[in-house]
PDB file of C-alpha atoms and ligand atoms in Angstrom:
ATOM      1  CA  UNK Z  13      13.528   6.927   0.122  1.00  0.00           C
ATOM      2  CA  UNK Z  14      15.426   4.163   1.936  1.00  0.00           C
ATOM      3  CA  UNK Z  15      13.997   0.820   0.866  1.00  0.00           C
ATOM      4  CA  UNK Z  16      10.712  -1.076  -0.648  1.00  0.00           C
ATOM      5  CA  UNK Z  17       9.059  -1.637   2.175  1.00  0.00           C
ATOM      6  CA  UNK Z  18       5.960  -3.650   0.771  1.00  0.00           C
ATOM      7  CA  UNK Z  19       4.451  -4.178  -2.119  1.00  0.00           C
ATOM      8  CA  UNK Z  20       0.894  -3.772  -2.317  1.00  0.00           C
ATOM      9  CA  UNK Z  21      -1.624  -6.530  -3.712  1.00  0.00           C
ATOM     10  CA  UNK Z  22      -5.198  -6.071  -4.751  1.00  0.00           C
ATOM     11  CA  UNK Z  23      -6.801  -9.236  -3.774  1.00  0.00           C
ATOM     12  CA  UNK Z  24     -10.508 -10.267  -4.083  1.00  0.00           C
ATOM     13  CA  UNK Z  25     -10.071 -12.593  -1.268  1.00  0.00           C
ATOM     14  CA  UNK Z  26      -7.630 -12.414   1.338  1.00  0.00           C
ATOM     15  CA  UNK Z  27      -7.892 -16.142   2.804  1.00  0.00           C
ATOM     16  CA  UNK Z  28      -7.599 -17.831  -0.544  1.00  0.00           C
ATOM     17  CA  UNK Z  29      -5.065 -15.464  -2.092  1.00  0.00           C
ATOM     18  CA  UNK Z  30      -2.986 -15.392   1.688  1.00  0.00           C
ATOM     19  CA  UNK Z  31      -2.875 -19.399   1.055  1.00  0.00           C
ATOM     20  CA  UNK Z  32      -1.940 -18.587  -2.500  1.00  0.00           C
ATOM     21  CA  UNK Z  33       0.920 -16.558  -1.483  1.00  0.00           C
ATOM     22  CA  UNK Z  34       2.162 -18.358   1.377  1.00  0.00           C
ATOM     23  CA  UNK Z  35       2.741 -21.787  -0.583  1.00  0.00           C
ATOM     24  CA  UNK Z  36       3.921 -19.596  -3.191  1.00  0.00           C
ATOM     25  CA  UNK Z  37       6.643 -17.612  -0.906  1.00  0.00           C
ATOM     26  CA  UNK Z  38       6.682 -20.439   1.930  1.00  0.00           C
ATOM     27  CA  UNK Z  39       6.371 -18.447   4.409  1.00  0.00           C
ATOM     28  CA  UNK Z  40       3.257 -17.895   6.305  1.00  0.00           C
ATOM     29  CA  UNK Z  41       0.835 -14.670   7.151  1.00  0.00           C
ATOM     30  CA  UNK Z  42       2.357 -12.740   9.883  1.00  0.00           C
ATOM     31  CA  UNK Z  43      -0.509 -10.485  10.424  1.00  0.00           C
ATOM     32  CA  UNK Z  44      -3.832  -9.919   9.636  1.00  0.00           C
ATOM     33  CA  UNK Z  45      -5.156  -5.977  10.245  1.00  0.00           C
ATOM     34  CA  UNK Z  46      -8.466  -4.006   8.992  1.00  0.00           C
ATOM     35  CA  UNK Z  47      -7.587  -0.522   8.103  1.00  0.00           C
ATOM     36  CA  UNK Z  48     -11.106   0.941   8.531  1.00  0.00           C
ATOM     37  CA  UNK Z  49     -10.282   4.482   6.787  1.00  0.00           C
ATOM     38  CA  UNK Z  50      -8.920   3.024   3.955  1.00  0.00           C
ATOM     39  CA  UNK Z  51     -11.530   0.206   3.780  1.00  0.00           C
ATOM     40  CA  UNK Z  52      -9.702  -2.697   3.238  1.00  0.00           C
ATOM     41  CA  UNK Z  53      -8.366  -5.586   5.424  1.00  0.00           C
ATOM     42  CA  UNK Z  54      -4.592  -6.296   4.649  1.00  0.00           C
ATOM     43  CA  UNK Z  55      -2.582  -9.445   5.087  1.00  0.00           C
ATOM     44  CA  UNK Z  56       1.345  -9.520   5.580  1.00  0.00           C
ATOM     45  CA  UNK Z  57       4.094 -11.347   4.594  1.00  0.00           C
ATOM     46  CA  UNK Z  58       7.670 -11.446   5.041  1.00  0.00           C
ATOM     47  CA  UNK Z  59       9.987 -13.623   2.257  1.00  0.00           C
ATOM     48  CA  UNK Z  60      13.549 -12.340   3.344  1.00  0.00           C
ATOM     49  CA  UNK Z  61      13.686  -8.693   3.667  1.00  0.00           C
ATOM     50  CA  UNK Z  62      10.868  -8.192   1.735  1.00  0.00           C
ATOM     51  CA  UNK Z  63       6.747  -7.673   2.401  1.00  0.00           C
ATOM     52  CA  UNK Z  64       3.697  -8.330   1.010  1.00  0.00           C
ATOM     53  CA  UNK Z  65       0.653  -6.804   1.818  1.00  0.00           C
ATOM     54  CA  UNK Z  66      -2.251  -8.471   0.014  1.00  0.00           C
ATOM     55  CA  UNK Z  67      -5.583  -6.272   0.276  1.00  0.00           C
ATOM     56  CA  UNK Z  68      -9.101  -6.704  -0.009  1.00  0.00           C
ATOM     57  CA  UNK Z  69     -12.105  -4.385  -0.232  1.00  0.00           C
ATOM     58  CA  UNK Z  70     -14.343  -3.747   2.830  1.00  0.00           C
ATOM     59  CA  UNK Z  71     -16.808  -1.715   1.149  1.00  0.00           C
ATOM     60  CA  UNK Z  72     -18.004  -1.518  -2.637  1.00  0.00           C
ATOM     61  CA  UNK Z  73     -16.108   2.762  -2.349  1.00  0.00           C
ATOM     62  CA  UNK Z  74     -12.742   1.135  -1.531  1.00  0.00           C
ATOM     63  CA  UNK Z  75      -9.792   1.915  -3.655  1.00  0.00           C
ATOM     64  CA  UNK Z  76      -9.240  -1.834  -3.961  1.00  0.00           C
ATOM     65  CA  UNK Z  77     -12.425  -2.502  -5.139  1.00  0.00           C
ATOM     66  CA  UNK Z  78     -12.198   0.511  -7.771  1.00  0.00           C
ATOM     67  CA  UNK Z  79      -8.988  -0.999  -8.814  1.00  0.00           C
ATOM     68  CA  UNK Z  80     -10.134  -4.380  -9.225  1.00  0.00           C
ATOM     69  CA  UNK Z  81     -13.173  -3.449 -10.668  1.00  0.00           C
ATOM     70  CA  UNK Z  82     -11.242  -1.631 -13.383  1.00  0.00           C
ATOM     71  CA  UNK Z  83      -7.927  -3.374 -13.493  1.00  0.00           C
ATOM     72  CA  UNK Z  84      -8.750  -6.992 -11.906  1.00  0.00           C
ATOM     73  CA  UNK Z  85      -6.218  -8.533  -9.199  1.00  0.00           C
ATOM     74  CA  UNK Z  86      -2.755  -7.716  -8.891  1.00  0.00           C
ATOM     75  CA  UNK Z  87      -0.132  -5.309  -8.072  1.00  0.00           C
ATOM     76  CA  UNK Z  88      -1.637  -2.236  -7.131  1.00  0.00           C
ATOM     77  CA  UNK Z  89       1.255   0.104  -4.976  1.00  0.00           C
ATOM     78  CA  UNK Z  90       5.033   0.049  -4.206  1.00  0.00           C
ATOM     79  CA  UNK Z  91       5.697   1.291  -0.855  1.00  0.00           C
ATOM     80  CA  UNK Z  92       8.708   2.906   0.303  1.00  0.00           C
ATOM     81  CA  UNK Z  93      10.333   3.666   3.763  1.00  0.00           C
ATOM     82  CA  UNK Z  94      10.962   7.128   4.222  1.00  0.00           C
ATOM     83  CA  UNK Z  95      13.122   8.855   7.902  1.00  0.00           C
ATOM     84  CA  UNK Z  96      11.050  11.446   7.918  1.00  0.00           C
ATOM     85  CA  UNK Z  97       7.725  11.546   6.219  1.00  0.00           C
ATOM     86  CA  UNK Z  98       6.801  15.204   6.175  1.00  0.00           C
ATOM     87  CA  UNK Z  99      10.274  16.278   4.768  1.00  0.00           C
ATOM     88  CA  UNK Z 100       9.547  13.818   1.712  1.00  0.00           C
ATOM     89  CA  UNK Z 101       6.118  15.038   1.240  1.00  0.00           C
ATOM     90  CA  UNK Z 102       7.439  18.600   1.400  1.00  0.00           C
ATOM     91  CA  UNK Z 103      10.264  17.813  -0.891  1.00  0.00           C
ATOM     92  CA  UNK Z 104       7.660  16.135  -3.234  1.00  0.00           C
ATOM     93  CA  UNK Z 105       5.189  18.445  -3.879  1.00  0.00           C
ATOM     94  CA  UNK Z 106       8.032  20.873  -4.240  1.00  0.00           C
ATOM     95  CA  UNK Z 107       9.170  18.578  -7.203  1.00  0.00           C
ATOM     96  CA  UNK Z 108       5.705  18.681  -8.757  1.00  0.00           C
ATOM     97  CA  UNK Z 109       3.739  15.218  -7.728  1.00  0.00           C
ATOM     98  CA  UNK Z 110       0.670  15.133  -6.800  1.00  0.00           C
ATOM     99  CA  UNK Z 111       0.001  14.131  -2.929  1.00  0.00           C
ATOM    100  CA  UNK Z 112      -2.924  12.329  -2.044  1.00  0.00           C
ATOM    101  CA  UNK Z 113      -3.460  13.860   1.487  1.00  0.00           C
ATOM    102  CA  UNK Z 114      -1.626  17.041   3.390  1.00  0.00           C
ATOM    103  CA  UNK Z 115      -0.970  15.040   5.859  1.00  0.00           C
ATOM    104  CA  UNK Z 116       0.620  11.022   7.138  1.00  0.00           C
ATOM    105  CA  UNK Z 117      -2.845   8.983   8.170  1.00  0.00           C
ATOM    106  CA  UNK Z 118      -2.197   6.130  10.188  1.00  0.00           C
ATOM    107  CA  UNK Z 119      -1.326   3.077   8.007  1.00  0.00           C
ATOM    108  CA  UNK Z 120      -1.450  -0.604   8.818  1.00  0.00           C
ATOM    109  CA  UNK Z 121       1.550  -1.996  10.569  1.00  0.00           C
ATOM    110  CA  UNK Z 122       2.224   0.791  12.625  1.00  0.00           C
ATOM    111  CA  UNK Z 123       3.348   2.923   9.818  1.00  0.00           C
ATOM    112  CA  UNK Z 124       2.188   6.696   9.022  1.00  0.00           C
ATOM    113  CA  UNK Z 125       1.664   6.658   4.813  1.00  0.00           C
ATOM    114  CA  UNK Z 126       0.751   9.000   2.366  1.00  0.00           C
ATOM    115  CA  UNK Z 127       0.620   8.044  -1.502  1.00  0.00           C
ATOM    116  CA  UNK Z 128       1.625   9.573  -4.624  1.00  0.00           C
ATOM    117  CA  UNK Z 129      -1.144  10.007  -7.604  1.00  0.00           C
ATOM    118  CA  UNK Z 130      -0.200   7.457  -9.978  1.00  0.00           C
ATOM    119  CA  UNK Z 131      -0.589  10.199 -12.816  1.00  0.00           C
ATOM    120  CA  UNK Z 132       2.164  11.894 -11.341  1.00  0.00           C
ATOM    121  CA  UNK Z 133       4.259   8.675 -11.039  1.00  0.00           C
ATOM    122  CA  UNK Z 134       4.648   7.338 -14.116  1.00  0.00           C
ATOM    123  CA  UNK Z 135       1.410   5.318 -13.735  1.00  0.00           C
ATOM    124  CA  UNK Z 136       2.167   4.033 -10.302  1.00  0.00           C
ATOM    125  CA  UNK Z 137       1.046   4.542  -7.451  1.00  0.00           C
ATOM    126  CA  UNK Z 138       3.595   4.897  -4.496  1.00  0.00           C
ATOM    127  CA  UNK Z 139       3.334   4.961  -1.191  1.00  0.00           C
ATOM    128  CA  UNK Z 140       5.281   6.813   1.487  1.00  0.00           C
ATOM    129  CA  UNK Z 141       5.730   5.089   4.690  1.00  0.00           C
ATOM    130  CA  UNK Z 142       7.251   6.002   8.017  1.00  0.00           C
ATOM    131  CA  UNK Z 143       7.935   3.421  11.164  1.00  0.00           C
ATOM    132  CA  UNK Z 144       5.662   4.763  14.067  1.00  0.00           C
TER     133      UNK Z 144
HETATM  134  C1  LIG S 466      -2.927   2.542   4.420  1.00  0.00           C
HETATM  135  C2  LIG S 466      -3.181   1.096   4.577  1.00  0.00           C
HETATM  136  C3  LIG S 466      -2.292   0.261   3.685  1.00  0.00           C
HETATM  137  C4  LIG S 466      -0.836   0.447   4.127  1.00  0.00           C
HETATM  138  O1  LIG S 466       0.095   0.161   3.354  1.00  0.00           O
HETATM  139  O2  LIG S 466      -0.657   0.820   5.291  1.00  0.00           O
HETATM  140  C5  LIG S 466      -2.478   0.578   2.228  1.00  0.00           C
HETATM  141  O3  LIG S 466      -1.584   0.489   1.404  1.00  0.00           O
HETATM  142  S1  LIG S 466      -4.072   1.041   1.828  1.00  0.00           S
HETATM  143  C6  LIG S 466      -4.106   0.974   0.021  1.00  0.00           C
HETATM  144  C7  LIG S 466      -5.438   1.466  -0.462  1.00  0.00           C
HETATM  145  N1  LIG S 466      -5.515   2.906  -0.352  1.00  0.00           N
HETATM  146  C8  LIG S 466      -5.183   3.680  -1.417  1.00  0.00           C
HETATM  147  O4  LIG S 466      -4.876   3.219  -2.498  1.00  0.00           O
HETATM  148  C9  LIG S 466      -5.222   5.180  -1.169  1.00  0.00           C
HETATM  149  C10 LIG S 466      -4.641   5.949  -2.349  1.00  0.00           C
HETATM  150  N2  LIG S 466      -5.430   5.696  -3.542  1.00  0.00           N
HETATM  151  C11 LIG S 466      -6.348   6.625  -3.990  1.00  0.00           C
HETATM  152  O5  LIG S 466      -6.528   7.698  -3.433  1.00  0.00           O
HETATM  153  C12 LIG S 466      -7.110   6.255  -5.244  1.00  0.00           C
HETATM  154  O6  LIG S 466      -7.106   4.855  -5.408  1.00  0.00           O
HETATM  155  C13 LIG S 466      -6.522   6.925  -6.549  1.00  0.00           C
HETATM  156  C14 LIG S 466      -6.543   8.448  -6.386  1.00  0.00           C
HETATM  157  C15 LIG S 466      -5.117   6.428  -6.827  1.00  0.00           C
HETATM  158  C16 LIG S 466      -7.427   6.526  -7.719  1.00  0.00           C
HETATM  159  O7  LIG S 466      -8.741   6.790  -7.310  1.00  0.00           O
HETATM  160  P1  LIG S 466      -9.831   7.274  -8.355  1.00  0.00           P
HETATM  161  O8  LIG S 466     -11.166   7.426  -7.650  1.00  0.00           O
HETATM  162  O9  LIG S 466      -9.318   8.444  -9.112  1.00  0.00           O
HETATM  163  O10 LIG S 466      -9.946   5.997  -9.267  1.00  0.00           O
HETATM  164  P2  LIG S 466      -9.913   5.905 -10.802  1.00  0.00           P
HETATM  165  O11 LIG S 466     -10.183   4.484 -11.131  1.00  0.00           O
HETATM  166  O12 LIG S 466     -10.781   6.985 -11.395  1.00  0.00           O
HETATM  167  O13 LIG S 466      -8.353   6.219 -11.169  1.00  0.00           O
HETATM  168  C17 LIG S 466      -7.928   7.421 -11.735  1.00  0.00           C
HETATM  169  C18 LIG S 466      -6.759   7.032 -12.623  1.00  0.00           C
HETATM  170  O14 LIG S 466      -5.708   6.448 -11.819  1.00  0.00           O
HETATM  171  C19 LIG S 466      -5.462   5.109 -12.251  1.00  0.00           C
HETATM  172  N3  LIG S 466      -5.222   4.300 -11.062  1.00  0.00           N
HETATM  173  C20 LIG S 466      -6.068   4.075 -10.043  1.00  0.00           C
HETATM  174  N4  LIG S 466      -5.481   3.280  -9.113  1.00  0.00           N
HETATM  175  C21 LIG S 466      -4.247   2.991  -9.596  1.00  0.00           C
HETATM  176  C22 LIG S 466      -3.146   2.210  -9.119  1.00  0.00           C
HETATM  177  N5  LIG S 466      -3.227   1.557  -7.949  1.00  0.00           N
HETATM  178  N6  LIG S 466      -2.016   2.133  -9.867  1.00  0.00           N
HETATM  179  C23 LIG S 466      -1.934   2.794 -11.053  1.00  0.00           C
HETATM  180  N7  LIG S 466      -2.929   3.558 -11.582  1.00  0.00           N
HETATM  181  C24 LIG S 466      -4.071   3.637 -10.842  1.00  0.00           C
HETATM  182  C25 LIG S 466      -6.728   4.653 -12.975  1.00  0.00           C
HETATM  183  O15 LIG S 466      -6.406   3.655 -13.903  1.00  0.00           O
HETATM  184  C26 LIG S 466      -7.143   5.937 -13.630  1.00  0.00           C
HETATM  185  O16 LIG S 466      -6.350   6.153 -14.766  1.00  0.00           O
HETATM  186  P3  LIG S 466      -7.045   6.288 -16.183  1.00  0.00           P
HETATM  187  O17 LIG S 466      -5.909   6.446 -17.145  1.00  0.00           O
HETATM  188  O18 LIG S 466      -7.952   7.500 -16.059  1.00  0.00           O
HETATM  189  O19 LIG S 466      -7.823   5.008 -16.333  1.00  0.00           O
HETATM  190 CO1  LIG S 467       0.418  -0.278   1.435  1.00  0.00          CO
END
């Protein structure tokens, strides 16, 4: 694990929360992308090194909506950079947490991801992600 590389944001709506955030970081939106097979739409932002990705529910089944439903808005993952994504899943499971897929799925960003269940992470759910 290198870095953060974003932290994730449960939002219920992206264009008032992405004006939210970007008076509140002054910075502004950097890129707006719909990840279909997660359903949710994702907005980023960059305040030094560090990214935001706000999400929203695209569908009523989406883990964002599930969370908010349940939890409200707010912080929702931590994502970190990993070299190489398939030794860190390998090295995980061999350590005992529980992976949410077998395999990388395309992320937003250009990024392969896989996440951690937040039952075997202390209650948080963390996200692998590897540069494309
Ligand atoms: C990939 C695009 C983008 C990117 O960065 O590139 C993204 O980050 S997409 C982000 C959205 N996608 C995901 O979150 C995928 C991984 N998440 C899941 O598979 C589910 O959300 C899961 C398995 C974490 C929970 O789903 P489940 O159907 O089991 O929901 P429950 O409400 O029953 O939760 C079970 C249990 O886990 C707790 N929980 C749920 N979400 C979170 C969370 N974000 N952080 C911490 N804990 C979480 C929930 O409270 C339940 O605990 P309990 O004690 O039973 O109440
Ligand atoms: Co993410």
């Amino acid at each position: 694990m290198n870095k953060i590389e974003h932290i994730g944001i449960a939002v219920a709506d992206l264009k008032s929360s992405g004006s939210l955030y970007e008076k509140l970081l002054n910075t502004t939106i950097y890129k707006l992308e719909e990840v279909h097979s997660e359903g949710v739409k994702t907005a980023f932002l960059q305040t030094g090194p560090n990214k935001i990705e706000l999400l929203e529910a695209t569908s009523a089944d989406s883990p964002i909506a599930k969370f908010i439903e349940k939890k409200g808005e707010g912080i929702h993952h931590i994502a970190f950079e990993v070299e190489d994504i398939l030794a860190e899943m390998a090295r995980l499971k061999n350590e005992g947490f529980i992976l949410l897929s077998d395999e990388p799925k395309p992320g937003a960003d250009n990024k392969l991801v896989c996440f951690v269940h937040p039952k075997s992470a202390g209650g948080v759910l963390v996200e692998l992600v590897q540069s494309v």
